[in-house]
Short mmCIF file of C-alpha atoms in Angstrom, two decimals:
data_model
loop_
_atom_site.label_atom_id
_atom_site.label_comp_id
_atom_site.label_asym_id
_atom_site.label_seq_id
_atom_site.Cartn_x
_atom_site.Cartn_y
_atom_site.Cartn_z
CA MET V 243 -11.04 -39.80 2.04
CA PRO V 244 -8.95 -41.84 4.55
CA SER V 245 -9.94 -41.98 8.08
CA THR V 246 -6.45 -41.19 9.41
CA GLN V 247 -3.64 -38.94 8.55
CA LYS V 248 -0.11 -38.17 9.30
CA ALA V 249 0.55 -35.40 11.83
CA LEU V 250 3.81 -34.04 13.22
CA LEU V 251 3.23 -33.94 17.03
CA LEU V 252 4.87 -32.15 19.73
CA GLU V 253 4.64 -34.87 22.34
CA LYS V 254 5.02 -32.92 25.49
CA LYS V 255 5.99 -29.37 26.53
CA PHE V 256 9.72 -28.88 25.69
CA GLY V 257 9.56 -32.28 23.94
CA ASP V 258 10.54 -33.61 20.55
CA PHE V 259 8.53 -33.71 17.29
CA LEU V 260 7.48 -37.11 16.19
CA ILE V 261 5.21 -38.23 13.08
CA LYS V 262 2.27 -40.43 14.13
CA GLU V 263 -1.03 -41.39 12.60
CA THR V 264 -4.04 -39.49 14.00
CA GLU V 265 -7.73 -39.21 13.09
CA ILE V 266 -8.79 -36.87 10.67
CA TYR V 267 -11.22 -34.25 12.03
CA LYS V 268 -15.04 -33.64 11.24
CA PRO V 269 -15.77 -30.18 10.55
CA GLY V 270 -18.40 -28.77 12.90
CA PRO V 271 -21.09 -26.00 11.93
CA GLY V 272 -19.35 -23.09 10.09
CA GLU V 273 -16.16 -25.07 9.66
CA ILE V 274 -14.34 -26.40 6.54
CA LEU V 275 -12.18 -29.40 6.52
CA ILE V 276 -9.12 -28.83 4.41
CA LYS V 277 -6.48 -31.03 2.74
CA ILE V 278 -3.12 -29.24 3.34
CA GLN V 279 -1.07 -28.90 0.17
CA ALA V 280 1.47 -26.56 1.72
CA THR V 281 2.40 -24.89 5.06
CA SER V 282 4.94 -22.30 5.91
CA LEU V 283 7.06 -22.01 8.96
CA ASN V 284 7.32 -19.22 11.38
CA PRO V 285 9.63 -18.25 14.31
CA VAL V 286 6.91 -18.70 16.89
CA ASP V 287 6.94 -22.45 16.07
CA TRP V 288 10.31 -23.36 17.36
CA LYS V 289 9.75 -20.98 20.36
CA ILE V 290 6.56 -22.98 21.39
CA GLN V 291 8.87 -26.06 21.45
CA LYS V 292 12.01 -24.44 23.14
CA TYR V 293 10.10 -22.00 25.63
CA GLY V 294 6.92 -24.07 26.42
CA ILE V 295 4.53 -21.05 25.38
CA PHE V 296 0.98 -20.78 24.05
CA VAL V 297 0.37 -24.64 23.98
CA GLU V 298 -0.92 -26.50 27.25
CA GLU V 299 -2.68 -29.61 25.80
CA PHE V 300 -0.28 -32.48 24.37
CA PRO V 301 0.34 -34.14 22.39
CA ALA V 302 -0.20 -31.06 20.08
CA VAL V 303 -0.09 -30.20 16.54
CA ILE V 304 1.29 -26.61 15.80
CA GLY V 305 1.94 -24.35 12.75
CA CYS V 306 -0.47 -21.91 11.47
CA ASP V 307 0.04 -21.13 7.76
CA ILE V 308 -2.28 -23.17 5.58
CA ALA V 309 -3.04 -23.60 1.87
CA GLY V 310 -4.88 -26.61 0.32
CA ASP V 311 -8.11 -27.82 -1.05
CA VAL V 312 -11.73 -27.86 0.40
CA GLU V 313 -12.41 -31.64 1.56
CA GLU V 314 -15.67 -31.36 3.31
CA LEU V 315 -18.08 -28.54 4.52
CA GLY V 316 -19.55 -28.31 7.86
CA GLU V 317 -23.20 -27.36 8.30
CA GLY V 318 -24.09 -23.91 7.23
CA VAL V 319 -21.14 -23.19 5.11
CA ILE V 320 -21.84 -21.35 1.80
CA GLY V 321 -19.73 -19.92 -0.87
CA PHE V 322 -17.38 -22.89 -0.95
CA LYS V 323 -17.48 -26.33 -2.53
CA LYS V 324 -15.32 -29.57 -2.53
CA GLY V 325 -12.13 -29.06 -4.47
CA ASP V 326 -11.89 -25.32 -4.10
CA ARG V 327 -8.28 -24.05 -3.70
CA VAL V 328 -8.09 -21.96 -0.34
CA PHE V 329 -5.81 -20.57 2.33
CA VAL V 330 -6.27 -19.62 5.89
CA GLN V 331 -4.28 -18.76 9.11
CA GLY V 332 -4.50 -21.57 11.42
CA GLN V 333 -4.55 -21.50 15.21
CA PHE V 334 -1.32 -22.89 16.46
CA ASN V 335 -2.70 -23.40 20.08
CA TYR V 336 -5.66 -25.73 18.91
CA SER V 337 -4.44 -28.75 17.28
CA ARG V 338 -7.46 -29.29 14.86
CA PHE V 339 -6.86 -25.69 13.45
CA SER V 340 -3.02 -26.24 13.06
CA SER V 341 -0.95 -26.84 9.83
CA PHE V 342 1.70 -29.41 10.72
CA GLN V 343 -0.54 -32.29 9.56
CA GLN V 344 -2.32 -33.49 6.39
CA TYR V 345 -5.74 -32.29 7.19
CA CYS V 346 -6.96 -29.53 9.32
CA VAL V 347 -10.37 -27.63 10.02
CA ALA V 348 -10.73 -24.03 9.54
CA ILE V 349 -13.46 -21.37 10.57
CA ALA V 350 -15.08 -20.78 7.13
CA ALA V 351 -15.47 -16.90 7.76
CA THR V 352 -11.74 -16.49 7.62
CA VAL V 353 -11.01 -18.87 4.69
CA ALA V 354 -9.88 -17.18 1.45
CA LYS V 355 -9.93 -18.58 -2.14
CA LEU V 356 -6.57 -18.89 -3.65
CA PRO V 357 -6.46 -17.25 -7.01
CA ASP V 358 -5.22 -19.17 -10.15
CA ASN V 359 -2.13 -16.88 -10.48
CA TRP V 360 -0.49 -18.24 -7.48
CA SER V 361 0.58 -21.65 -6.07
CA TYR V 362 -0.36 -23.49 -2.92
CA GLU V 363 3.31 -23.12 -1.91
CA GLN V 364 3.60 -19.30 -2.55
CA VAL V 365 0.37 -18.44 -0.64
CA SER V 366 1.08 -20.55 2.31
CA ALA V 367 3.70 -17.99 3.03
CA LEU V 368 1.08 -15.32 3.51
CA PRO V 369 -1.60 -15.77 6.25
CA GLY V 370 0.13 -15.34 9.46
CA VAL V 371 2.45 -12.29 8.33
CA LEU V 372 -0.56 -10.82 6.38
CA THR V 373 -2.80 -11.01 9.69
CA CYS V 374 0.01 -9.44 11.79
CA ALA V 375 0.80 -6.64 9.47
CA TYR V 376 -2.97 -5.72 8.69
CA VAL V 377 -3.86 -5.82 12.25
CA ALA V 378 -0.78 -3.57 13.28
CA LEU V 379 -1.71 -0.87 10.63
CA TYR V 380 -5.46 -1.08 10.47
CA ASN V 381 -6.93 -2.14 13.70
CA LYS V 382 -8.30 0.51 15.84
CA SER V 383 -5.98 2.01 18.58
CA PRO V 384 -4.71 0.81 21.05
CA PHE V 385 -4.78 -2.53 19.14
CA GLY V 386 -3.27 -1.16 16.02
CA LEU V 387 -2.12 2.27 14.44
CA GLY V 388 -5.65 2.91 13.63
CA PHE V 389 -5.48 3.60 9.82
CA GLU V 390 -8.42 3.20 7.50
CA PRO V 391 -7.96 -0.01 5.52
CA PRO V 392 -7.42 0.34 1.77
CA VAL V 393 -10.48 -1.33 0.88
CA SER V 394 -12.31 1.39 -1.10
CA GLU V 395 -11.53 3.72 -3.78
CA ALA V 396 -11.80 6.52 -1.05
CA THR V 397 -9.23 4.83 1.31
CA LYS V 398 -6.68 3.48 -1.30
CA GLY V 399 -4.04 6.15 -1.29
CA LYS V 400 -5.53 8.02 1.54
CA TYR V 401 -2.38 8.65 3.34
CA ALA V 402 -0.17 10.29 0.67
CA GLY V 403 2.28 12.55 2.20
CA THR V 404 2.15 10.75 5.63
CA PRO V 405 5.56 9.10 6.51
CA ILE V 406 5.83 5.91 7.86
CA VAL V 407 8.89 3.81 9.22
CA ILE V 408 8.93 0.05 9.02
CA LEU V 409 11.69 -1.54 10.89
CA GLY V 410 12.97 -4.76 9.52
CA GLY V 411 11.63 -4.46 5.97
CA ALA V 412 12.98 -7.82 4.71
CA SER V 413 11.26 -9.84 7.40
CA SER V 414 8.29 -11.75 6.39
CA VAL V 415 5.95 -9.30 8.35
CA GLY V 416 7.80 -6.19 7.04
CA GLN V 417 7.50 -7.17 3.38
CA ILE V 418 3.61 -7.34 3.65
CA ALA V 419 3.71 -4.23 5.88
CA ILE V 420 5.57 -2.25 2.99
CA GLN V 421 2.99 -3.44 0.27
CA LEU V 422 -0.05 -2.49 2.40
CA ALA V 423 1.54 0.98 3.26
CA LYS V 424 1.89 1.47 -0.58
CA LEU V 425 -1.50 0.46 -1.12
CA SER V 426 -2.61 3.16 1.67
CA GLY V 427 -0.46 5.50 -0.03
CA PHE V 428 1.96 6.46 2.68
CA SER V 429 5.00 8.43 1.43
CA PRO V 430 7.81 8.21 2.21
CA ILE V 431 7.90 4.49 3.13
CA LEU V 432 11.18 4.31 5.12
CA THR V 433 12.52 0.98 6.07
CA THR V 434 15.73 -0.80 7.58
CA ALA V 435 17.16 -3.95 6.50
CA SER V 436 20.44 -5.67 5.29
CA LEU V 437 21.33 -3.61 2.13
CA LYS V 438 21.32 -6.87 -0.04
CA HIS V 439 17.54 -6.53 0.08
CA THR V 440 17.45 -2.77 -1.18
CA GLU V 441 16.38 -3.53 -4.78
CA HIS V 442 13.57 -5.99 -3.81
CA LEU V 443 12.15 -3.81 -0.86
CA LYS V 444 12.02 -0.88 -3.22
CA SER V 445 10.35 -2.81 -5.90
CA ILE V 446 7.61 -3.62 -3.47
CA GLY V 447 6.92 0.01 -2.46
CA ALA V 448 9.77 1.07 -0.07
CA THR V 449 11.00 4.67 -0.73
CA GLU V 450 14.43 4.20 1.08
CA VAL V 451 16.16 1.51 2.53
CA PHE V 452 18.64 2.16 5.36
CA ASP V 453 21.36 -0.05 6.83
CA ARG V 454 19.77 -2.03 9.71
CA ASN V 455 23.27 -1.83 11.49
CA LEU V 456 23.29 2.11 11.48
CA PRO V 457 23.68 3.66 14.95
CA SER V 458 20.59 5.24 16.02
CA SER V 459 21.93 8.76 15.72
CA ALA V 460 22.90 8.29 11.99
CA LEU V 461 19.53 6.72 11.28
CA ILE V 462 17.76 9.40 12.64
CA THR V 463 19.69 11.92 10.55
CA ALA V 464 18.93 9.82 7.46
CA ILE V 465 15.29 9.57 8.09
CA LYS V 466 14.90 13.38 8.77
CA LYS V 467 16.66 13.99 5.53
CA ALA V 468 14.29 11.59 3.74
CA THR V 469 11.13 13.23 5.29
CA GLY V 470 12.19 16.63 4.85
CA SER V 471 12.37 16.98 8.65
CA GLN V 472 8.66 16.31 8.79
CA PRO V 473 7.99 14.49 12.13
CA VAL V 474 7.59 10.58 12.17
CA LYS V 475 4.40 9.91 14.14
CA HIS V 476 4.02 6.20 13.17
CA VAL V 477 6.65 3.39 13.45
CA PHE V 478 6.00 -0.44 12.97
CA ASP V 479 8.83 -2.45 14.45
CA THR V 480 8.49 -5.91 12.89
CA VAL V 481 11.52 -7.24 14.44
CA SER V 482 11.37 -5.95 18.13
CA SER V 483 14.75 -6.50 19.42
CA ALA V 484 16.33 -4.18 22.07
CA LYS V 485 18.06 -2.25 19.14
CA THR V 486 15.02 -1.82 16.92
CA GLU V 487 12.92 -0.81 19.85
CA GLN V 488 15.27 1.77 21.01
CA ASP V 489 15.77 2.89 17.32
CA GLY V 490 12.00 3.29 16.76
CA LEU V 491 11.42 5.13 19.98
CA ASP V 492 14.26 7.56 19.08
CA ILE V 493 12.98 8.13 15.57
CA LEU V 494 9.33 8.59 16.87
CA ALA V 495 8.07 12.12 17.29
CA SER V 496 6.32 13.19 20.71
CA GLY V 497 2.77 12.08 20.60
CA GLY V 498 3.53 9.35 17.99
CA GLN V 499 3.00 5.62 18.21
CA ILE V 500 5.24 2.56 17.74
CA ILE V 501 3.72 -0.86 17.43
CA LEU V 502 5.70 -3.86 18.16
CA VAL V 503 5.62 -7.73 17.47
CA LEU V 504 7.00 -8.75 20.81
CA PRO V 505 6.47 -6.88 24.23
CA LEU V 506 8.70 -3.72 24.83
CA ALA V 507 12.16 -4.48 26.27
CA VAL V 508 13.54 -0.98 26.79
CA PRO V 509 12.22 2.01 28.78
CA ALA V 510 9.73 4.14 26.93
CA PRO V 511 9.13 8.04 27.41
CA GLU V 512 5.63 8.98 28.49
CA ASP V 513 5.05 11.10 25.62
CA LYS V 514 5.13 8.11 23.17
CA LYS V 515 2.58 5.42 22.71
CA VAL V 516 3.76 1.83 22.61
CA THR V 517 1.50 -1.18 21.40
CA THR V 518 2.22 -4.65 20.95
CA VAL V 519 0.35 -6.32 18.00
CA SER V 520 -1.76 -9.37 18.56
CA GLY V 521 -1.39 -11.61 15.42
CA PHE V 522 -4.13 -14.00 16.56
CA LEU V 523 -6.81 -14.73 13.78
CA ARG V 524 -9.68 -15.19 16.40
CA ASP V 525 -8.53 -12.46 18.99
CA PRO V 526 -11.79 -10.69 19.65
CA ASN V 527 -10.30 -7.48 18.85
CA ASN V 528 -9.12 -8.55 15.51
CA VAL V 529 -12.14 -10.78 14.13
CA GLU V 530 -14.28 -8.22 12.35
CA LEU V 531 -11.24 -6.49 10.71
CA LEU V 532 -9.79 -9.89 9.53
CA GLU V 533 -13.11 -11.43 8.34
CA SER V 534 -13.54 -8.52 5.92
CA LEU V 535 -10.17 -8.99 4.79
CA TYR V 536 -10.16 -12.60 4.15
CA ARG V 537 -13.60 -12.83 2.80
CA ASP V 538 -13.82 -9.65 0.66
CA HIS V 539 -10.47 -8.20 -0.26
CA ILE V 540 -7.33 -10.42 -0.26
CA THR V 541 -8.21 -12.67 -3.14
CA ALA V 542 -8.68 -9.73 -5.43
CA TRP V 543 -5.36 -8.03 -4.17
CA LEU V 544 -3.41 -11.32 -4.98
CA GLU V 545 -5.15 -11.48 -8.38
CA GLN V 546 -4.22 -8.00 -9.12
CA GLY V 547 -0.55 -8.29 -7.79
CA VAL V 548 -0.89 -5.33 -5.41
CA ILE V 549 -0.05 -8.00 -2.53
CA LYS V 550 2.58 -10.44 -3.29
CA PRO V 551 3.58 -13.25 -0.79
CA ASN V 552 7.05 -13.56 0.18
CA SER V 553 9.75 -15.66 -1.47
CA ILE V 554 9.94 -19.32 -0.54
CA GLU V 555 12.22 -22.26 -0.25
CA ILE V 556 10.80 -25.80 -0.29
CA LEU V 557 11.65 -28.14 2.26
CA PRO V 558 12.16 -31.89 1.44
CA ARG V 559 10.51 -34.95 3.03
CA GLY V 560 7.22 -33.31 3.81
CA LEU V 561 6.46 -33.06 7.66
CA ALA V 562 9.72 -34.94 8.51
CA GLY V 563 11.55 -31.99 7.00
CA ILE V 564 9.89 -29.23 9.50
CA PRO V 565 12.18 -29.67 12.50
CA GLU V 566 15.31 -29.22 10.45
CA GLY V 567 13.64 -26.17 9.11
CA LEU V 568 12.74 -24.81 12.37
CA ALA V 569 16.39 -25.31 13.65
CA ARG V 570 17.42 -23.10 10.78
CA LEU V 571 14.97 -20.39 11.83
CA GLN V 572 16.19 -20.82 15.36
CA LYS V 573 19.84 -20.25 14.21
CA ASP V 574 18.85 -17.02 12.23
CA GLN V 575 19.73 -18.81 8.98
CA VAL V 576 16.55 -17.66 6.99
CA SER V 577 16.40 -14.23 5.73
CA GLY V 578 14.13 -12.57 3.08
CA PHE V 579 12.05 -15.80 2.38
CA LYS V 580 9.94 -18.35 4.02
CA LEU V 581 10.31 -22.06 4.41
CA VAL V 582 7.52 -24.29 3.15
CA ALA V 583 6.63 -27.91 3.59
CA HIS V 584 4.33 -30.23 1.62
CA PRO V 585 2.52 -32.42 4.41
CA GLN V 586 1.12 -34.81 1.68
CA GLU V 587 4.58 -35.89 0.72
CA THR V 588 5.21 -37.37 4.14
#
């Protein structure tokens, strides 16, 4: 193994990205060193650069979706060996745990094995959005909607007959949320999206897909028809724009809960509960739930095909292609798929 690697560094707050040589990390107790074969891009990555959020120590490596090979085990790590194919959500506010580089470390308790029926590239699109959707649906209230995870025969399909609305079904988080909702048995599963995504979203579990541009009044009418006027008590807004937040609040019945991916930007009535999800892997409120997901369940769900990662597009030039990909995300030029880079091709 070499002693140095190539990394895409954000040199300073609001600064430019530059590729430089850095030392390869040494895994500590309970950690795994991973040779990164694929990493996917997320909107938060360009927001860190543009708005100066989350990261305070520079130069910094960011990026949080990782698929690769076990390179070295830290003290006390069991259940893994060198060469295992794995995936994990990184931590973009700590360079050693981030993905825009050729090697990173990860906490072994939340590293999952990558099944043979999926590629590095495909599964690199999964960790961050899976964490966000899983926490939103299954973490205890007020941190999530508080449903029981579908991790046993007793809880799979448990919510049959309970409607759920997922705003932004074609978003990366939305697609995973739809699949999890299907596994939990929610019915109907109602979502909004550009109608060009209708066939795909129905294939992964959506019952009905409504045009995301419908006026709120028309959307409410359509949802009432789809639910047989059963009140909607649960809404997951995976976009969290001013429009989707207002739509979600209008759809939500009194006493219901809406969960957002960004802070609320519109007034909320007192009889409706509003929560913003924390998609951070090591958030103390998330750790127990997510360690169980990654250690015990997600590999089998991928093998069985009950959870499928989002479609992807491969960026050229390894780490050097990432800034151009982030610019596309910022310009809202990516819909229904994720951008993926190969750090080892740099």
